[in-house]
Amino acid sequence: MTFEWPLALLGLAALPLLVALYVVLEGRRRRFAARFSNPALLPNVVDRAPGRRRHLPLAVLLVALALMIVGVARPHATVSVAREDATVILAMDVSRSMTAKDVRPSRLAAARSAARAFLARVPRKFRVGIVAFATRATPLVPPTTDRFRLAEGLAALSPGQGTALGDAVDLSVRLGRRERGKDGTIPPTAILLLSDGAQQGGRTTVATAAREARSLHVPVYAILVGTPDGVVERPLVGGYREITRVPPNPAALRAFASITGGRFFTARDDARLREVYEHLGSRLGRHRQPREITDVFAGGSAMLLLAGGALSAFWFRRVP
């Protein structure tokens, strides 16, 4: 905590003097009372002595005065406030294995539904982009605050072949780093990578893409979609059907999260995916910045003054 007018804090030195003055006056009051009364007769006159609680209103008053003095010094502290700018890139796996129905209604549909839930909750000023990837990565929607355009982009996702994970992260990093905030700087950027498997195709390796994201301070939040029971079917000539097992492979996703400083999640149903998106939204939605907190001390001082006055009035039928 810092202070704009630190010299005002010298007023705190007066508090011990006030305490000492109160002690002196209290001792003088007792001696004066003993001089003109018989202490042995007091229990017959007074129902119950207030005891130590009669010092409480003054203690509350002194604390309120201390808060008031600190407030006059105009304190500043680093507090958590809502962020104005941030960029999130949704990297959506649309490979053939995402058509598996082990996550209802399908892996791709569950991921799409979760993305919509995230868009409904993320701050409106955040820019969100969509990258779809299968054999290659494609910038489906560049970072924008237009939620309707993003919804259209999610609706347009369609399955393909391959899983170019490295290319998807590399493209997502480049898209996010192109954005500029109101002050001309690059706002915080994060990638949400939804996929069910390992690298299959593409020009950029997982290690290369992860190192690039880390060097540019872009965390990758990797979400593994699917269960070991996942299968995809493809019709063949003659009425036959080809059934292929497509269990998820978390190795590459764990590597992205670990290297870039993000997090790795497993999402087995739509509800769990929504929790992941909400978590990331809260992480990006706030940041810490210096702020004057004079109002906090002034408000606390006012409340204590009222409390001290109320205690004095109700207990002793007087004001301090």
PDB file of C-alpha atoms in Angstrom:
ATOM      1  CA  MET A   1       0.000   0.000   0.000  1.00  0.00           C
ATOM      2  CA  THR A   2       1.250   3.485  -0.871  1.00  0.00           C
ATOM      3  CA  PHE A   3       0.032   6.953   0.130  1.00  0.00           C
ATOM      4  CA  GLU A   4      -0.337  10.137  -1.901  1.00  0.00           C
ATOM      5  CA  TRP A   5      -0.087  12.359   1.203  1.00  0.00           C
ATOM      6  CA  PRO A   6       2.030  10.314   3.641  1.00  0.00           C
ATOM      7  CA  LEU A   7       2.589  13.299   5.962  1.00  0.00           C
ATOM      8  CA  ALA A   8      -1.039  13.009   7.010  1.00  0.00           C
ATOM      9  CA  LEU A   9      -0.125   9.762   8.764  1.00  0.00           C
ATOM     10  CA  LEU A  10       1.663  11.844  11.394  1.00  0.00           C
ATOM     11  CA  GLY A  11      -1.796  12.409  12.815  1.00  0.00           C
ATOM     12  CA  LEU A  12      -1.728   8.807  14.037  1.00  0.00           C
ATOM     13  CA  ALA A  13       0.830   9.919  16.622  1.00  0.00           C
ATOM     14  CA  ALA A  14      -1.954  11.822  18.378  1.00  0.00           C
ATOM     15  CA  LEU A  15      -3.851   8.629  19.165  1.00  0.00           C
ATOM     16  CA  PRO A  16      -1.518   7.416  21.936  1.00  0.00           C
ATOM     17  CA  LEU A  17      -1.705  10.903  23.428  1.00  0.00           C
ATOM     18  CA  LEU A  18      -5.503  10.707  23.443  1.00  0.00           C
ATOM     19  CA  VAL A  19      -5.345   7.303  25.146  1.00  0.00           C
ATOM     20  CA  ALA A  20      -2.958   8.665  27.784  1.00  0.00           C
ATOM     21  CA  LEU A  21      -5.220  11.695  28.342  1.00  0.00           C
ATOM     22  CA  TYR A  22      -8.213   9.375  28.750  1.00  0.00           C
ATOM     23  CA  VAL A  23      -6.368   7.292  31.352  1.00  0.00           C
ATOM     24  CA  VAL A  24      -5.426  10.419  33.295  1.00  0.00           C
ATOM     25  CA  LEU A  25      -8.969  11.782  33.229  1.00  0.00           C
ATOM     26  CA  GLU A  26     -10.387   8.404  34.204  1.00  0.00           C
ATOM     27  CA  GLY A  27      -8.108   8.237  37.243  1.00  0.00           C
ATOM     28  CA  ARG A  28      -9.016  11.784  38.222  1.00  0.00           C
ATOM     29  CA  ARG A  29     -12.728  10.965  37.889  1.00  0.00           C
ATOM     30  CA  ARG A  30     -12.393   7.990  40.216  1.00  0.00           C
ATOM     31  CA  ARG A  31     -10.548  10.017  42.830  1.00  0.00           C
ATOM     32  CA  PHE A  32     -13.125  12.794  42.621  1.00  0.00           C
ATOM     33  CA  ALA A  33     -16.007  10.298  43.013  1.00  0.00           C
ATOM     34  CA  ALA A  34     -14.343   8.645  46.003  1.00  0.00           C
ATOM     35  CA  ARG A  35     -13.951  12.002  47.692  1.00  0.00           C
ATOM     36  CA  PHE A  36     -17.687  12.753  47.723  1.00  0.00           C
ATOM     37  CA  SER A  37     -19.222   9.276  47.994  1.00  0.00           C
ATOM     38  CA  ASN A  38     -18.893   5.996  49.836  1.00  0.00           C
ATOM     39  CA  PRO A  39     -17.879   3.237  47.350  1.00  0.00           C
ATOM     40  CA  ALA A  40     -19.391   0.593  49.670  1.00  0.00           C
ATOM     41  CA  LEU A  41     -22.858   2.067  49.126  1.00  0.00           C
ATOM     42  CA  LEU A  42     -22.690   2.058  45.301  1.00  0.00           C
ATOM     43  CA  PRO A  43     -24.110  -1.502  44.861  1.00  0.00           C
ATOM     44  CA  ASN A  44     -27.264  -0.293  46.663  1.00  0.00           C
ATOM     45  CA  VAL A  45     -27.614   2.677  44.313  1.00  0.00           C
ATOM     46  CA  VAL A  46     -26.531   1.269  40.960  1.00  0.00           C
ATOM     47  CA  ASP A  47     -28.012  -1.985  39.678  1.00  0.00           C
ATOM     48  CA  ARG A  48     -24.885  -3.030  37.784  1.00  0.00           C
ATOM     49  CA  ALA A  49     -21.641  -1.261  37.045  1.00  0.00           C
ATOM     50  CA  PRO A  50     -20.761  -1.063  33.330  1.00  0.00           C
ATOM     51  CA  GLY A  51     -17.303  -2.470  33.978  1.00  0.00           C
ATOM     52  CA  ARG A  52     -14.831  -2.596  31.112  1.00  0.00           C
ATOM     53  CA  ARG A  53     -17.473  -2.222  28.443  1.00  0.00           C
ATOM     54  CA  ARG A  54     -17.704   1.506  29.158  1.00  0.00           C
ATOM     55  CA  HIS A  55     -14.297   1.797  27.463  1.00  0.00           C
ATOM     56  CA  LEU A  56     -15.583   0.150  24.275  1.00  0.00           C
ATOM     57  CA  PRO A  57     -17.230   3.230  22.672  1.00  0.00           C
ATOM     58  CA  LEU A  58     -14.021   5.186  23.072  1.00  0.00           C
ATOM     59  CA  ALA A  59     -11.980   2.328  21.583  1.00  0.00           C
ATOM     60  CA  VAL A  60     -14.314   2.208  18.586  1.00  0.00           C
ATOM     61  CA  LEU A  61     -14.018   5.987  18.249  1.00  0.00           C
ATOM     62  CA  LEU A  62     -10.211   5.801  18.251  1.00  0.00           C
ATOM     63  CA  VAL A  63     -10.191   3.100  15.571  1.00  0.00           C
ATOM     64  CA  ALA A  64     -12.579   5.205  13.476  1.00  0.00           C
ATOM     65  CA  LEU A  65     -10.298   8.209  13.907  1.00  0.00           C
ATOM     66  CA  ALA A  66      -7.297   6.108  12.816  1.00  0.00           C
ATOM     67  CA  LEU A  67      -9.129   4.986   9.671  1.00  0.00           C
ATOM     68  CA  MET A  68     -10.095   8.587   8.951  1.00  0.00           C
ATOM     69  CA  ILE A  69      -6.468   9.735   9.208  1.00  0.00           C
ATOM     70  CA  VAL A  70      -5.309   6.939   6.897  1.00  0.00           C
ATOM     71  CA  GLY A  71      -8.042   7.930   4.454  1.00  0.00           C
ATOM     72  CA  VAL A  72      -6.846  11.551   4.474  1.00  0.00           C
ATOM     73  CA  ALA A  73      -3.413  10.249   3.403  1.00  0.00           C
ATOM     74  CA  ARG A  74      -5.134   8.915   0.219  1.00  0.00           C
ATOM     75  CA  PRO A  75      -3.972   5.290   0.221  1.00  0.00           C
ATOM     76  CA  HIS A  76      -3.470   3.325  -3.000  1.00  0.00           C
ATOM     77  CA  ALA A  77      -3.443  -0.457  -3.288  1.00  0.00           C
ATOM     78  CA  THR A  78      -3.327  -3.083  -6.020  1.00  0.00           C
ATOM     79  CA  VAL A  79      -6.823  -4.499  -6.379  1.00  0.00           C
ATOM     80  CA  SER A  80      -8.596  -6.932  -8.671  1.00  0.00           C
ATOM     81  CA  VAL A  81     -10.784  -5.202 -11.265  1.00  0.00           C
ATOM     82  CA  ALA A  82     -12.705  -6.231 -14.359  1.00  0.00           C
ATOM     83  CA  ARG A  83     -10.532  -6.449 -17.456  1.00  0.00           C
ATOM     84  CA  GLU A  84     -11.423  -4.357 -20.489  1.00  0.00           C
ATOM     85  CA  ASP A  85      -9.426  -6.195 -23.175  1.00  0.00           C
ATOM     86  CA  ALA A  86      -8.560  -9.855 -23.758  1.00  0.00           C
ATOM     87  CA  THR A  87      -8.470 -12.237 -26.696  1.00  0.00           C
ATOM     88  CA  VAL A  88      -9.566 -15.874 -26.645  1.00  0.00           C
ATOM     89  CA  ILE A  89      -9.078 -18.200 -29.609  1.00  0.00           C
ATOM     90  CA  LEU A  90     -11.287 -21.279 -29.735  1.00  0.00           C
ATOM     91  CA  ALA A  91      -9.300 -23.983 -31.537  1.00  0.00           C
ATOM     92  CA  MET A  92     -11.930 -26.555 -32.493  1.00  0.00           C
ATOM     93  CA  ASP A  93     -10.974 -30.058 -33.619  1.00  0.00           C
ATOM     94  CA  VAL A  94     -13.240 -31.091 -36.504  1.00  0.00           C
ATOM     95  CA  SER A  95     -11.459 -34.311 -37.416  1.00  0.00           C
ATOM     96  CA  ARG A  96     -13.475 -37.398 -38.304  1.00  0.00           C
ATOM     97  CA  SER A  97     -13.040 -38.850 -34.831  1.00  0.00           C
ATOM     98  CA  MET A  98     -15.012 -35.914 -33.390  1.00  0.00           C
ATOM     99  CA  THR A  99     -18.161 -37.459 -34.879  1.00  0.00           C
ATOM    100  CA  ALA A 100     -18.000 -40.252 -32.294  1.00  0.00           C
ATOM    101  CA  LYS A 101     -21.075 -40.391 -30.082  1.00  0.00           C
ATOM    102  CA  ASP A 102     -19.469 -41.564 -26.844  1.00  0.00           C
ATOM    103  CA  VAL A 103     -20.057 -37.979 -25.630  1.00  0.00           C
ATOM    104  CA  ARG A 104     -23.710 -37.158 -26.325  1.00  0.00           C
ATOM    105  CA  PRO A 105     -24.887 -36.145 -28.791  1.00  0.00           C
ATOM    106  CA  SER A 106     -21.392 -36.275 -30.322  1.00  0.00           C
ATOM    107  CA  ARG A 107     -17.945 -35.036 -29.408  1.00  0.00           C
ATOM    108  CA  LEU A 108     -18.160 -32.153 -31.856  1.00  0.00           C
ATOM    109  CA  ALA A 109     -21.699 -31.209 -30.856  1.00  0.00           C
ATOM    110  CA  ALA A 110     -20.754 -31.204 -27.170  1.00  0.00           C
ATOM    111  CA  ALA A 111     -17.738 -29.005 -27.869  1.00  0.00           C
ATOM    112  CA  ARG A 112     -19.880 -26.640 -29.939  1.00  0.00           C
ATOM    113  CA  SER A 113     -22.499 -26.403 -27.188  1.00  0.00           C
ATOM    114  CA  ALA A 114     -19.843 -25.622 -24.589  1.00  0.00           C
ATOM    115  CA  ALA A 115     -18.361 -22.914 -26.819  1.00  0.00           C
ATOM    116  CA  ARG A 116     -21.780 -21.287 -27.073  1.00  0.00           C
ATOM    117  CA  ALA A 117     -22.110 -21.329 -23.290  1.00  0.00           C
ATOM    118  CA  PHE A 118     -18.716 -19.668 -23.007  1.00  0.00           C
ATOM    119  CA  LEU A 119     -19.692 -16.944 -25.478  1.00  0.00           C
ATOM    120  CA  ALA A 120     -22.830 -16.253 -23.452  1.00  0.00           C
ATOM    121  CA  ARG A 121     -20.793 -15.638 -20.283  1.00  0.00           C
ATOM    122  CA  VAL A 122     -17.523 -14.071 -21.439  1.00  0.00           C
ATOM    123  CA  PRO A 123     -17.341 -10.242 -21.055  1.00  0.00           C
ATOM    124  CA  ARG A 124     -18.782  -8.519 -24.097  1.00  0.00           C
ATOM    125  CA  LYS A 125     -15.602  -6.507 -24.670  1.00  0.00           C
ATOM    126  CA  PHE A 126     -13.474  -9.641 -25.073  1.00  0.00           C
ATOM    127  CA  ARG A 127     -12.495 -10.527 -28.618  1.00  0.00           C
ATOM    128  CA  VAL A 128     -13.070 -14.194 -29.491  1.00  0.00           C
ATOM    129  CA  GLY A 129     -11.881 -15.986 -32.607  1.00  0.00           C
ATOM    130  CA  ILE A 130     -12.433 -19.493 -33.969  1.00  0.00           C
ATOM    131  CA  VAL A 131      -9.889 -21.759 -35.636  1.00  0.00           C
ATOM    132  CA  ALA A 132     -11.121 -25.048 -37.069  1.00  0.00           C
ATOM    133  CA  PHE A 133      -8.594 -27.771 -37.726  1.00  0.00           C
ATOM    134  CA  ALA A 134      -8.503 -31.212 -39.280  1.00  0.00           C
ATOM    135  CA  THR A 135      -5.854 -31.975 -41.917  1.00  0.00           C
ATOM    136  CA  ARG A 136      -5.003 -28.282 -41.809  1.00  0.00           C
ATOM    137  CA  ALA A 137      -5.921 -25.321 -39.614  1.00  0.00           C
ATOM    138  CA  THR A 138      -8.315 -22.672 -40.931  1.00  0.00           C
ATOM    139  CA  PRO A 139      -9.159 -19.254 -39.423  1.00  0.00           C
ATOM    140  CA  LEU A 140     -12.927 -19.652 -39.393  1.00  0.00           C
ATOM    141  CA  VAL A 141     -13.712 -16.372 -37.562  1.00  0.00           C
ATOM    142  CA  PRO A 142     -11.037 -13.751 -36.781  1.00  0.00           C
ATOM    143  CA  PRO A 143     -11.101 -12.265 -33.258  1.00  0.00           C
ATOM    144  CA  THR A 144     -14.227 -10.167 -32.884  1.00  0.00           C
ATOM    145  CA  THR A 145     -16.746  -8.922 -30.322  1.00  0.00           C
ATOM    146  CA  ASP A 146     -19.615  -9.790 -32.678  1.00  0.00           C
ATOM    147  CA  ARG A 147     -21.274 -12.701 -30.868  1.00  0.00           C
ATOM    148  CA  PHE A 148     -23.710 -13.332 -33.731  1.00  0.00           C
ATOM    149  CA  ARG A 149     -20.851 -13.835 -36.165  1.00  0.00           C
ATOM    150  CA  LEU A 150     -19.168 -16.225 -33.748  1.00  0.00           C
ATOM    151  CA  ALA A 151     -22.387 -18.204 -33.356  1.00  0.00           C
ATOM    152  CA  GLU A 152     -22.580 -18.537 -37.127  1.00  0.00           C
ATOM    153  CA  GLY A 153     -18.985 -19.751 -37.192  1.00  0.00           C
ATOM    154  CA  LEU A 154     -19.686 -22.466 -34.633  1.00  0.00           C
ATOM    155  CA  ALA A 155     -22.756 -23.579 -36.565  1.00  0.00           C
ATOM    156  CA  ALA A 156     -20.623 -23.922 -39.724  1.00  0.00           C
ATOM    157  CA  LEU A 157     -18.193 -26.443 -38.179  1.00  0.00           C
ATOM    158  CA  SER A 158     -18.132 -29.658 -40.201  1.00  0.00           C
ATOM    159  CA  PRO A 159     -15.988 -32.808 -39.865  1.00  0.00           C
ATOM    160  CA  GLY A 160     -12.867 -33.428 -41.933  1.00  0.00           C
ATOM    161  CA  GLN A 161      -9.811 -35.677 -41.838  1.00  0.00           C
ATOM    162  CA  GLY A 162      -6.579 -35.551 -39.833  1.00  0.00           C
ATOM    163  CA  THR A 163      -5.687 -33.667 -36.647  1.00  0.00           C
ATOM    164  CA  ALA A 164      -3.171 -30.868 -37.219  1.00  0.00           C
ATOM    165  CA  LEU A 165      -2.773 -29.878 -33.571  1.00  0.00           C
ATOM    166  CA  GLY A 166       0.516 -28.036 -34.003  1.00  0.00           C
ATOM    167  CA  ASP A 167      -0.783 -25.998 -36.935  1.00  0.00           C
ATOM    168  CA  ALA A 168      -3.945 -25.108 -34.992  1.00  0.00           C
ATOM    169  CA  VAL A 169      -2.049 -23.718 -32.003  1.00  0.00           C
ATOM    170  CA  ASP A 170       0.464 -21.924 -34.218  1.00  0.00           C
ATOM    171  CA  LEU A 171      -2.322 -20.234 -36.190  1.00  0.00           C
ATOM    172  CA  SER A 172      -4.262 -19.393 -33.016  1.00  0.00           C
ATOM    173  CA  VAL A 173      -1.218 -17.708 -31.485  1.00  0.00           C
ATOM    174  CA  ARG A 174      -0.658 -15.602 -34.596  1.00  0.00           C
ATOM    175  CA  LEU A 175      -4.318 -14.568 -34.754  1.00  0.00           C
ATOM    176  CA  GLY A 176      -4.403 -13.564 -31.106  1.00  0.00           C
ATOM    177  CA  ARG A 177      -1.159 -11.602 -31.244  1.00  0.00           C
ATOM    178  CA  ARG A 178      -2.436  -9.446 -34.089  1.00  0.00           C
ATOM    179  CA  GLU A 179      -4.982  -7.778 -31.812  1.00  0.00           C
ATOM    180  CA  ARG A 180      -4.322  -4.473 -30.085  1.00  0.00           C
ATOM    181  CA  GLY A 181      -6.012  -2.991 -27.036  1.00  0.00           C
ATOM    182  CA  LYS A 182      -7.220   0.575 -26.549  1.00  0.00           C
ATOM    183  CA  ASP A 183      -3.757   1.638 -25.434  1.00  0.00           C
ATOM    184  CA  GLY A 184      -2.072   0.071 -28.463  1.00  0.00           C
ATOM    185  CA  THR A 185      -0.618  -2.883 -26.559  1.00  0.00           C
ATOM    186  CA  ILE A 186      -1.331  -6.563 -27.145  1.00  0.00           C
ATOM    187  CA  PRO A 187      -4.074  -7.651 -24.697  1.00  0.00           C
ATOM    188  CA  PRO A 188      -3.818 -10.916 -22.739  1.00  0.00           C
ATOM    189  CA  THR A 189      -4.373 -13.851 -25.070  1.00  0.00           C
ATOM    190  CA  ALA A 190      -5.356 -17.448 -24.359  1.00  0.00           C
ATOM    191  CA  ILE A 191      -6.201 -20.480 -26.467  1.00  0.00           C
ATOM    192  CA  LEU A 192      -8.915 -23.029 -25.746  1.00  0.00           C
ATOM    193  CA  LEU A 193      -7.929 -26.197 -27.572  1.00  0.00           C
ATOM    194  CA  LEU A 194     -10.692 -28.792 -27.854  1.00  0.00           C
ATOM    195  CA  SER A 195      -9.555 -32.081 -29.308  1.00  0.00           C
ATOM    196  CA  ASP A 196      -9.728 -35.814 -28.773  1.00  0.00           C
ATOM    197  CA  GLY A 197      -6.423 -37.009 -30.101  1.00  0.00           C
ATOM    198  CA  ALA A 198      -2.784 -36.785 -30.977  1.00  0.00           C
ATOM    199  CA  GLN A 199      -1.100 -35.050 -33.885  1.00  0.00           C
ATOM    200  CA  GLN A 200      -2.045 -36.496 -37.269  1.00  0.00           C
ATOM    201  CA  GLY A 201      -0.715 -34.411 -40.125  1.00  0.00           C
ATOM    202  CA  GLY A 202       0.168 -30.757 -40.328  1.00  0.00           C
ATOM    203  CA  ARG A 203       3.480 -28.972 -40.765  1.00  0.00           C
ATOM    204  CA  THR A 204       4.103 -27.740 -37.186  1.00  0.00           C
ATOM    205  CA  THR A 205       5.017 -30.176 -34.450  1.00  0.00           C
ATOM    206  CA  VAL A 206       3.407 -30.055 -31.017  1.00  0.00           C
ATOM    207  CA  ALA A 207       6.735 -29.168 -29.345  1.00  0.00           C
ATOM    208  CA  THR A 208       7.435 -26.311 -31.767  1.00  0.00           C
ATOM    209  CA  ALA A 209       3.961 -24.815 -31.420  1.00  0.00           C
ATOM    210  CA  ALA A 210       4.056 -25.115 -27.615  1.00  0.00           C
ATOM    211  CA  ARG A 211       7.443 -23.409 -27.349  1.00  0.00           C
ATOM    212  CA  GLU A 212       6.266 -20.571 -29.592  1.00  0.00           C
ATOM    213  CA  ALA A 213       3.124 -20.052 -27.497  1.00  0.00           C
ATOM    214  CA  ARG A 214       5.161 -20.040 -24.292  1.00  0.00           C
ATOM    215  CA  SER A 215       7.659 -17.503 -25.664  1.00  0.00           C
ATOM    216  CA  LEU A 216       4.767 -15.155 -26.475  1.00  0.00           C
ATOM    217  CA  HIS A 217       3.024 -15.750 -23.119  1.00  0.00           C
ATOM    218  CA  VAL A 218      -0.054 -17.372 -24.632  1.00  0.00           C
ATOM    219  CA  PRO A 219      -1.338 -20.171 -22.344  1.00  0.00           C
ATOM    220  CA  VAL A 220      -3.125 -23.107 -23.935  1.00  0.00           C
ATOM    221  CA  TYR A 221      -6.083 -24.540 -22.026  1.00  0.00           C
ATOM    222  CA  ALA A 222      -6.401 -28.016 -23.492  1.00  0.00           C
ATOM    223  CA  ILE A 223      -9.694 -29.868 -23.199  1.00  0.00           C
ATOM    224  CA  LEU A 224      -9.755 -33.571 -23.954  1.00  0.00           C
ATOM    225  CA  VAL A 225     -13.092 -34.667 -25.405  1.00  0.00           C
ATOM    226  CA  GLY A 226     -14.082 -38.317 -25.616  1.00  0.00           C
ATOM    227  CA  THR A 227     -13.950 -41.646 -23.800  1.00  0.00           C
ATOM    228  CA  PRO A 228     -12.067 -44.902 -24.477  1.00  0.00           C
ATOM    229  CA  ASP A 229     -15.307 -46.346 -25.935  1.00  0.00           C
ATOM    230  CA  GLY A 230     -15.468 -43.924 -28.858  1.00  0.00           C
ATOM    231  CA  VAL A 231     -15.989 -45.345 -32.350  1.00  0.00           C
ATOM    232  CA  VAL A 232     -16.793 -43.915 -35.775  1.00  0.00           C
ATOM    233  CA  GLU A 233     -18.621 -45.690 -38.555  1.00  0.00           C
ATOM    234  CA  ARG A 234     -18.239 -45.312 -42.324  1.00  0.00           C
ATOM    235  CA  PRO A 235     -20.536 -46.945 -44.887  1.00  0.00           C
ATOM    236  CA  LEU A 236     -18.865 -49.210 -47.465  1.00  0.00           C
ATOM    237  CA  VAL A 237     -19.958 -50.575 -50.815  1.00  0.00           C
ATOM    238  CA  GLY A 238     -22.389 -53.473 -50.548  1.00  0.00           C
ATOM    239  CA  GLY A 239     -24.095 -52.278 -47.409  1.00  0.00           C
ATOM    240  CA  TYR A 240     -21.129 -52.984 -45.157  1.00  0.00           C
ATOM    241  CA  ARG A 241     -19.945 -50.579 -42.471  1.00  0.00           C
ATOM    242  CA  GLU A 242     -16.421 -49.872 -41.333  1.00  0.00           C
ATOM    243  CA  ILE A 243     -16.138 -49.369 -37.556  1.00  0.00           C
ATOM    244  CA  THR A 244     -13.005 -47.696 -36.230  1.00  0.00           C
ATOM    245  CA  ARG A 245     -12.136 -47.264 -32.582  1.00  0.00           C
ATOM    246  CA  VAL A 246     -11.078 -43.702 -31.738  1.00  0.00           C
ATOM    247  CA  PRO A 247     -10.028 -43.518 -28.078  1.00  0.00           C
ATOM    248  CA  PRO A 248      -8.778 -40.070 -27.035  1.00  0.00           C
ATOM    249  CA  ASN A 249      -5.038 -39.494 -26.776  1.00  0.00           C
ATOM    250  CA  PRO A 250      -4.185 -36.913 -24.080  1.00  0.00           C
ATOM    251  CA  ALA A 251      -0.390 -36.832 -24.520  1.00  0.00           C
ATOM    252  CA  ALA A 252      -0.184 -33.858 -26.897  1.00  0.00           C
ATOM    253  CA  LEU A 253      -2.847 -31.884 -25.039  1.00  0.00           C
ATOM    254  CA  ARG A 254      -1.069 -32.383 -21.720  1.00  0.00           C
ATOM    255  CA  ALA A 255       2.157 -31.198 -23.339  1.00  0.00           C
ATOM    256  CA  PHE A 256       0.547 -27.992 -24.609  1.00  0.00           C
ATOM    257  CA  ALA A 257      -0.929 -27.164 -21.198  1.00  0.00           C
ATOM    258  CA  SER A 258       2.269 -27.994 -19.315  1.00  0.00           C
ATOM    259  CA  ILE A 259       4.694 -26.126 -21.579  1.00  0.00           C
ATOM    260  CA  THR A 260       2.605 -22.975 -22.037  1.00  0.00           C
ATOM    261  CA  GLY A 261       1.442 -22.584 -18.436  1.00  0.00           C
ATOM    262  CA  GLY A 262      -2.185 -23.391 -19.198  1.00  0.00           C
ATOM    263  CA  ARG A 263      -4.284 -26.232 -17.826  1.00  0.00           C
ATOM    264  CA  PHE A 264      -5.423 -29.633 -18.995  1.00  0.00           C
ATOM    265  CA  PHE A 265      -8.989 -30.837 -18.524  1.00  0.00           C
ATOM    266  CA  THR A 266     -10.906 -33.964 -19.314  1.00  0.00           C
ATOM    267  CA  ALA A 267     -14.502 -33.362 -20.316  1.00  0.00           C
ATOM    268  CA  ARG A 268     -16.794 -36.380 -20.562  1.00  0.00           C
ATOM    269  CA  ASP A 269     -20.074 -34.530 -20.932  1.00  0.00           C
ATOM    270  CA  ASP A 270     -21.561 -31.216 -21.913  1.00  0.00           C
ATOM    271  CA  ALA A 271     -21.997 -30.014 -18.311  1.00  0.00           C
ATOM    272  CA  ARG A 272     -18.315 -30.510 -17.538  1.00  0.00           C
ATOM    273  CA  LEU A 273     -17.304 -28.597 -20.652  1.00  0.00           C
ATOM    274  CA  ARG A 274     -19.426 -25.660 -19.499  1.00  0.00           C
ATOM    275  CA  GLU A 275     -17.580 -25.617 -16.167  1.00  0.00           C
ATOM    276  CA  VAL A 276     -14.241 -25.448 -17.972  1.00  0.00           C
ATOM    277  CA  TYR A 277     -15.315 -22.482 -20.091  1.00  0.00           C
ATOM    278  CA  GLU A 278     -16.706 -20.627 -17.086  1.00  0.00           C
ATOM    279  CA  HIS A 279     -13.428 -21.200 -15.230  1.00  0.00           C
ATOM    280  CA  LEU A 280     -11.384 -19.740 -18.048  1.00  0.00           C
ATOM    281  CA  GLY A 281     -13.769 -16.807 -18.397  1.00  0.00           C
ATOM    282  CA  SER A 282     -13.234 -15.900 -14.754  1.00  0.00           C
ATOM    283  CA  ARG A 283      -9.459 -16.255 -15.095  1.00  0.00           C
ATOM    284  CA  LEU A 284      -9.291 -13.841 -18.018  1.00  0.00           C
ATOM    285  CA  GLY A 285     -12.062 -11.586 -16.774  1.00  0.00           C
ATOM    286  CA  ARG A 286     -10.107  -9.851 -13.990  1.00  0.00           C
ATOM    287  CA  HIS A 287      -6.670  -8.377 -13.492  1.00  0.00           C
ATOM    288  CA  ARG A 288      -4.843  -6.440 -10.795  1.00  0.00           C
ATOM    289  CA  GLN A 289      -4.132  -2.727 -11.016  1.00  0.00           C
ATOM    290  CA  PRO A 290      -3.349   0.165  -8.635  1.00  0.00           C
ATOM    291  CA  ARG A 291      -6.390   2.020  -7.288  1.00  0.00           C
ATOM    292  CA  GLU A 292      -7.057   4.688  -4.675  1.00  0.00           C
ATOM    293  CA  ILE A 293      -8.979   3.144  -1.771  1.00  0.00           C
ATOM    294  CA  THR A 294      -9.739   6.277   0.263  1.00  0.00           C
ATOM    295  CA  ASP A 295     -13.429   5.440  -0.003  1.00  0.00           C
ATOM    296  CA  VAL A 296     -12.863   2.142   1.805  1.00  0.00           C
ATOM    297  CA  PHE A 297     -11.254   3.838   4.818  1.00  0.00           C
ATOM    298  CA  ALA A 298     -13.772   6.678   4.830  1.00  0.00           C
ATOM    299  CA  GLY A 299     -16.670   4.231   4.736  1.00  0.00           C
ATOM    300  CA  GLY A 300     -15.154   2.096   7.490  1.00  0.00           C
ATOM    301  CA  SER A 301     -14.572   5.171   9.644  1.00  0.00           C
ATOM    302  CA  ALA A 302     -18.169   6.341   9.210  1.00  0.00           C
ATOM    303  CA  MET A 303     -19.558   2.925  10.132  1.00  0.00           C
ATOM    304  CA  LEU A 304     -17.412   2.743  13.273  1.00  0.00           C
ATOM    305  CA  LEU A 305     -18.431   6.242  14.329  1.00  0.00           C
ATOM    306  CA  LEU A 306     -22.068   5.238  14.042  1.00  0.00           C
ATOM    307  CA  ALA A 307     -21.411   2.015  15.944  1.00  0.00           C
ATOM    308  CA  GLY A 308     -19.588   3.850  18.732  1.00  0.00           C
ATOM    309  CA  GLY A 309     -22.382   6.409  19.043  1.00  0.00           C
ATOM    310  CA  ALA A 310     -25.001   3.657  19.126  1.00  0.00           C
ATOM    311  CA  LEU A 311     -23.155   1.735  21.857  1.00  0.00           C
ATOM    312  CA  SER A 312     -22.802   4.866  23.963  1.00  0.00           C
ATOM    313  CA  ALA A 313     -26.449   5.823  23.502  1.00  0.00           C
ATOM    314  CA  PHE A 314     -27.981   2.415  24.220  1.00  0.00           C
ATOM    315  CA  TRP A 315     -25.663   1.353  27.029  1.00  0.00           C
ATOM    316  CA  PHE A 316     -25.181   4.631  28.889  1.00  0.00           C
ATOM    317  CA  ARG A 317     -27.897   6.926  27.478  1.00  0.00           C
ATOM    318  CA  ARG A 318     -25.242   9.394  26.385  1.00  0.00           C
ATOM    319  CA  VAL A 319     -23.039  10.164  23.426  1.00  0.00           C
ATOM    320  CA  PRO A 320     -19.267   9.724  23.614  1.00  0.00           C
TER     321      PRO A 320
END
